Short mmCIF file of C-alpha atoms in Angstrom, two decimals:
data_model
loop_
_atom_site.label_atom_id
_atom_site.label_comp_id
_atom_site.label_asym_id
_atom_site.label_seq_id
_atom_site.Cartn_x
_atom_site.Cartn_y
_atom_site.Cartn_z
CA SER O 1 131.77 75.83 85.82
CA TYR O 2 131.83 76.75 81.70
CA GLU O 3 133.73 78.92 79.57
CA LEU O 4 130.73 80.03 78.18
CA THR O 5 127.52 81.46 80.45
CA GLN O 6 124.20 81.07 79.62
CA PRO O 7 121.45 81.95 81.99
CA PRO O 8 119.77 78.58 83.24
CA SER O 9 116.32 79.56 82.46
CA VAL O 10 114.43 82.43 80.26
CA SER O 11 110.50 82.13 80.23
CA VAL O 12 108.37 83.98 78.08
CA SER O 13 104.52 84.03 76.97
CA PRO O 14 103.48 83.26 73.79
CA GLY O 15 103.92 85.99 71.20
CA GLN O 16 106.79 87.90 73.38
CA THR O 17 110.44 88.16 72.34
CA ALA O 18 113.15 85.79 74.11
CA ARG O 19 116.45 86.83 74.46
CA ILE O 20 119.29 84.17 75.76
CA THR O 21 122.37 85.26 76.11
CA CYS O 22 125.97 83.57 76.12
CA SER O 23 129.08 85.21 77.29
CA GLY O 24 132.74 84.17 77.47
CA ASP O 25 135.98 85.62 77.03
CA THR O 26 136.65 83.56 73.52
CA LEU O 27 133.63 85.31 71.78
CA SER O 28 135.68 88.65 71.62
CA ASN O 29 136.90 87.04 68.78
CA GLN O 30 135.48 83.74 67.80
CA ARG O 31 132.27 83.21 66.41
CA GLY O 32 129.20 81.83 68.56
CA HIS O 33 127.13 79.14 67.31
CA TRP O 34 123.32 78.24 69.13
CA TYR O 35 121.67 74.75 68.92
CA GLN O 36 117.93 73.51 70.18
CA HIS O 37 117.52 70.33 71.41
CA LYS O 38 114.46 68.80 72.33
CA ALA O 39 114.03 65.73 74.91
CA GLY O 40 114.57 62.41 72.80
CA GLN O 41 115.59 64.79 69.63
CA ALA O 42 118.92 65.33 67.91
CA PRO O 43 119.79 68.84 68.52
CA ILE O 44 119.02 71.35 65.63
CA LEU O 45 121.69 74.17 64.41
CA VAL O 46 119.59 77.30 64.84
CA MET O 47 122.18 80.05 64.42
CA TYR O 48 126.07 79.50 63.39
CA LYS O 49 128.60 82.94 62.99
CA ASP O 50 127.03 84.82 65.32
CA THR O 51 124.00 86.01 62.86
CA GLU O 52 123.23 83.47 60.03
CA ARG O 53 120.27 81.62 60.08
CA PRO O 54 120.76 78.16 58.22
CA SER O 55 118.00 77.05 55.74
CA GLY O 56 114.55 76.01 57.23
CA ILE O 57 114.98 77.86 60.65
CA PRO O 58 112.41 80.95 60.61
CA ASP O 59 113.16 84.07 60.53
CA ARG O 60 111.85 84.94 63.87
CA PHE O 61 115.19 83.24 65.17
CA SER O 62 118.18 85.99 65.21
CA GLY O 63 121.35 86.11 66.48
CA SER O 64 123.64 89.26 67.60
CA SER O 65 127.23 89.90 69.19
CA SER O 66 128.79 92.72 71.08
CA GLY O 67 132.03 92.13 72.76
CA THR O 68 132.09 88.94 74.57
CA THR O 69 128.49 87.87 74.48
CA VAL O 70 126.09 86.60 71.85
CA THR O 71 122.81 86.41 71.85
CA LEU O 72 119.89 84.37 70.22
CA THR O 73 116.46 86.33 69.85
CA ILE O 74 113.42 84.60 69.03
CA SER O 75 110.35 87.07 68.49
CA GLY O 76 106.61 85.76 68.52
CA VAL O 77 107.48 83.04 70.69
CA GLN O 78 105.66 79.62 69.99
CA ALA O 79 104.90 77.01 72.34
CA GLY O 80 107.00 74.44 69.89
CA ASP O 81 109.87 76.80 70.69
CA GLU O 82 110.05 75.57 74.24
CA ALA O 83 113.49 73.42 74.48
CA ASP O 84 116.96 73.90 75.63
CA TYR O 85 119.23 75.96 73.84
CA TYR O 86 122.82 75.84 73.51
CA CYS O 87 125.74 77.86 72.57
CA GLN O 88 128.86 76.85 71.10
CA SER O 89 132.61 78.50 70.19
CA THR O 90 136.20 77.71 70.03
CA VAL O 91 139.11 78.62 71.82
CA ASN O 92 142.70 78.58 70.48
CA ARG O 93 144.03 75.90 72.16
CA ASP O 94 145.34 72.35 71.12
CA SER O 95 143.18 70.80 74.15
CA ASP O 96 139.62 71.25 74.56
CA PRO O 97 139.15 73.65 71.62
CA VAL O 98 135.55 73.48 71.42
CA VAL O 99 133.25 74.19 73.91
CA PHE O 100 129.51 74.32 74.65
CA GLY O 101 127.43 76.87 77.25
CA GLY O 102 125.69 75.05 79.98
CA GLY O 103 122.48 75.61 78.30
CA THR O 104 119.15 77.81 79.18
CA LYS O 105 115.93 76.24 79.31
CA LEU O 106 113.59 78.07 77.39
CA THR O 107 109.86 77.97 79.00
CA VAL O 108 106.66 79.20 76.96
CA LEU O 109 104.35 80.13 79.72
CA GLN E 1 119.42 64.28 52.69
CA VAL E 2 122.12 64.42 55.50
CA GLU E 3 121.75 61.28 57.65
CA LEU E 4 124.15 60.16 60.58
CA VAL E 5 123.30 57.17 62.21
CA GLU E 6 125.48 55.85 65.69
CA SER E 7 125.65 52.42 66.75
CA GLY E 8 127.64 50.15 69.05
CA GLY E 9 125.95 51.77 72.47
CA GLY E 10 125.17 49.58 75.20
CA VAL E 11 125.56 48.69 78.73
CA VAL E 12 129.62 48.20 79.83
CA GLN E 13 131.61 47.04 83.21
CA PRO E 14 133.59 50.20 84.50
CA GLY E 15 137.28 49.67 83.54
CA ARG E 16 136.15 47.86 79.84
CA SER E 17 136.30 49.64 76.27
CA LEU E 18 133.90 50.14 73.76
CA ARG E 19 133.67 51.29 70.14
CA LEU E 20 130.85 53.59 68.75
CA SER E 21 130.43 53.85 64.58
CA CYS E 22 128.57 56.41 63.17
CA GLY E 23 127.27 55.91 59.36
CA ALA E 24 127.52 58.91 57.43
CA SER E 25 125.24 59.57 54.03
CA GLY E 26 123.95 62.45 51.92
CA PHE E 27 126.95 64.33 51.98
CA THR E 28 130.44 64.56 50.83
CA PHE E 29 132.13 62.66 54.49
CA GLY E 30 135.65 63.23 53.74
CA SER E 31 135.01 67.14 53.66
CA HIS E 32 133.93 67.89 56.85
CA GLY E 33 135.32 67.79 60.19
CA MET E 34 133.14 65.35 62.37
CA HIS E 35 132.44 65.61 65.94
CA TRP E 36 131.32 63.37 69.03
CA VAL E 37 129.07 65.17 71.67
CA ARG E 38 127.69 63.50 74.72
CA GLN E 39 125.13 64.28 77.34
CA ALA E 40 125.11 62.41 80.72
CA PRO E 41 121.62 61.81 82.01
CA GLY E 42 119.86 65.34 83.15
CA LYS E 43 122.95 67.21 82.11
CA GLY E 44 123.80 69.78 79.49
CA LEU E 45 125.99 68.81 76.10
CA GLU E 46 129.27 68.04 76.57
CA TRP E 47 131.61 68.33 73.27
CA VAL E 48 133.75 64.81 73.67
CA ALA E 49 136.15 64.53 69.99
CA LEU E 50 136.79 66.21 66.84
CA ILE E 51 138.63 64.75 63.75
CA SER E 52 139.48 66.94 60.36
CA PHE E 53 138.32 66.06 57.50
CA ASP E 54 141.27 64.16 56.44
CA GLY E 55 141.61 62.38 59.79
CA ARG E 56 145.09 64.02 60.36
CA ASN E 57 144.17 66.82 63.31
CA LYS E 58 142.07 65.10 66.07
CA TYR E 59 140.78 67.12 69.74
CA TYR E 60 139.78 65.76 72.82
CA ALA E 61 137.94 67.21 75.37
CA ASP E 62 140.17 67.22 78.69
CA SER E 63 137.71 64.89 80.74
CA VAL E 64 138.54 61.81 77.82
CA LYS E 65 142.06 62.36 76.72
CA GLY E 66 144.39 59.67 76.89
CA ARG E 67 141.41 56.97 77.20
CA PHE E 68 139.28 57.80 74.06
CA SER E 69 140.42 57.91 70.75
CA VAL E 70 138.62 59.35 67.42
CA SER E 71 139.29 58.06 63.89
CA ARG E 72 137.35 57.59 60.84
CA ASP E 73 137.07 56.26 57.28
CA ASN E 74 136.42 58.38 54.53
CA SER E 75 135.99 55.14 52.00
CA LYS E 76 133.34 53.75 53.75
CA SER E 77 131.89 57.31 55.46
CA THR E 78 132.29 56.24 59.01
CA LEU E 79 133.26 57.51 62.23
CA TYR E 80 134.48 55.64 64.89
CA LEU E 81 135.19 56.40 69.06
CA GLN E 82 137.10 53.84 70.80
CA MET E 83 136.39 54.40 74.33
CA ASN E 84 138.50 52.81 76.84
CA SER E 85 139.14 52.67 80.88
CA LEU E 86 135.14 53.58 81.37
CA GLY E 87 133.74 55.28 83.88
CA ALA E 88 130.41 56.07 85.50
CA GLU E 89 131.24 59.58 84.48
CA ASP E 90 130.79 58.45 80.91
CA THR E 91 127.46 57.28 81.20
CA ALA E 92 125.77 59.13 78.40
CA THR E 93 124.05 59.42 74.93
CA TYR E 94 126.66 59.75 72.82
CA TYR E 95 126.37 61.81 69.28
CA CYS E 96 127.68 62.23 66.09
CA ALA E 97 127.90 65.59 64.03
CA LYS E 98 129.30 66.96 61.20
CA ASP E 99 130.88 70.26 61.05
CA ILE E 100 130.10 73.10 58.49
CA SER E 101 133.87 73.20 58.29
CA GLY E 102 136.72 70.55 57.42
CA SER E 103 137.84 71.63 60.94
CA TYR E 104 142.03 71.48 59.79
CA SER E 105 142.79 74.58 61.42
CA PHE E 106 141.71 76.97 63.90
CA PRO E 107 139.02 77.77 64.40
CA VAL E 108 138.18 74.01 64.17
CA SER E 109 134.22 74.33 64.34
CA GLY E 110 132.43 76.71 61.93
CA GLY E 111 129.29 75.37 63.75
CA ILE E 112 127.35 71.48 63.50
CA ASP E 113 124.90 71.48 60.98
CA HIS E 114 123.69 68.10 61.27
CA TRP E 115 123.59 65.37 64.31
CA GLY E 116 122.65 61.71 64.70
CA GLN E 117 119.78 60.38 67.09
CA GLY E 118 122.44 59.42 69.37
CA THR E 119 123.32 56.43 71.11
CA LEU E 120 123.12 55.25 74.69
CA VAL E 121 126.34 54.60 76.75
CA ALA E 122 125.89 52.93 80.25
CA VAL E 123 128.71 51.99 82.33
CA SER E 124 127.60 50.21 85.54
CA SER E 125 128.77 46.73 87.31
#
């Protein structure tokens, strides 16, 4: 099991809004980060510290946080957004302090 | 631009050792924490190890603690992962990755802003 819980899959039609959630106790006081990963490619950071968007990431991508859940929202979904998305955070302990969620497969119908 | 290039992967027999390297360029290597993250076939991303900017602090996943060792040579802008007692469960693509922060104190990760293309490690007899 994972300390960060994500839905295995999310499906949306082009132009619609996709919301991917990530839940875990550590998120109540630690920031969450999001990665887009396409097969055969290196993962890409699409959101960090809950709501910060790296340069080069379209403003269609946004992040939010509430309680023990962080959410990645992709507005106006495009076919090129189809990928696996992973959340990541930290846990205050010496062993295994960095954790990833299990990943969410975003399918653009 | 930031570039991370992993090397050293390959096929290795169970119980043997392997050392991965990651050459970095395009940023001040000695100012950032560095991770190893792996992905087994058909599975999700799994964090493996993190070393602070100065090499003093090292952190490991429970699944590799005692078998893997992370190190760095800031004079050569190179990150290493020494993997001992390899088992089938270690078969994966291993990514070298740069943290936004120096990873010296908690929270040890401010997000991972650059990743290498990965190197495949296959443990098989």
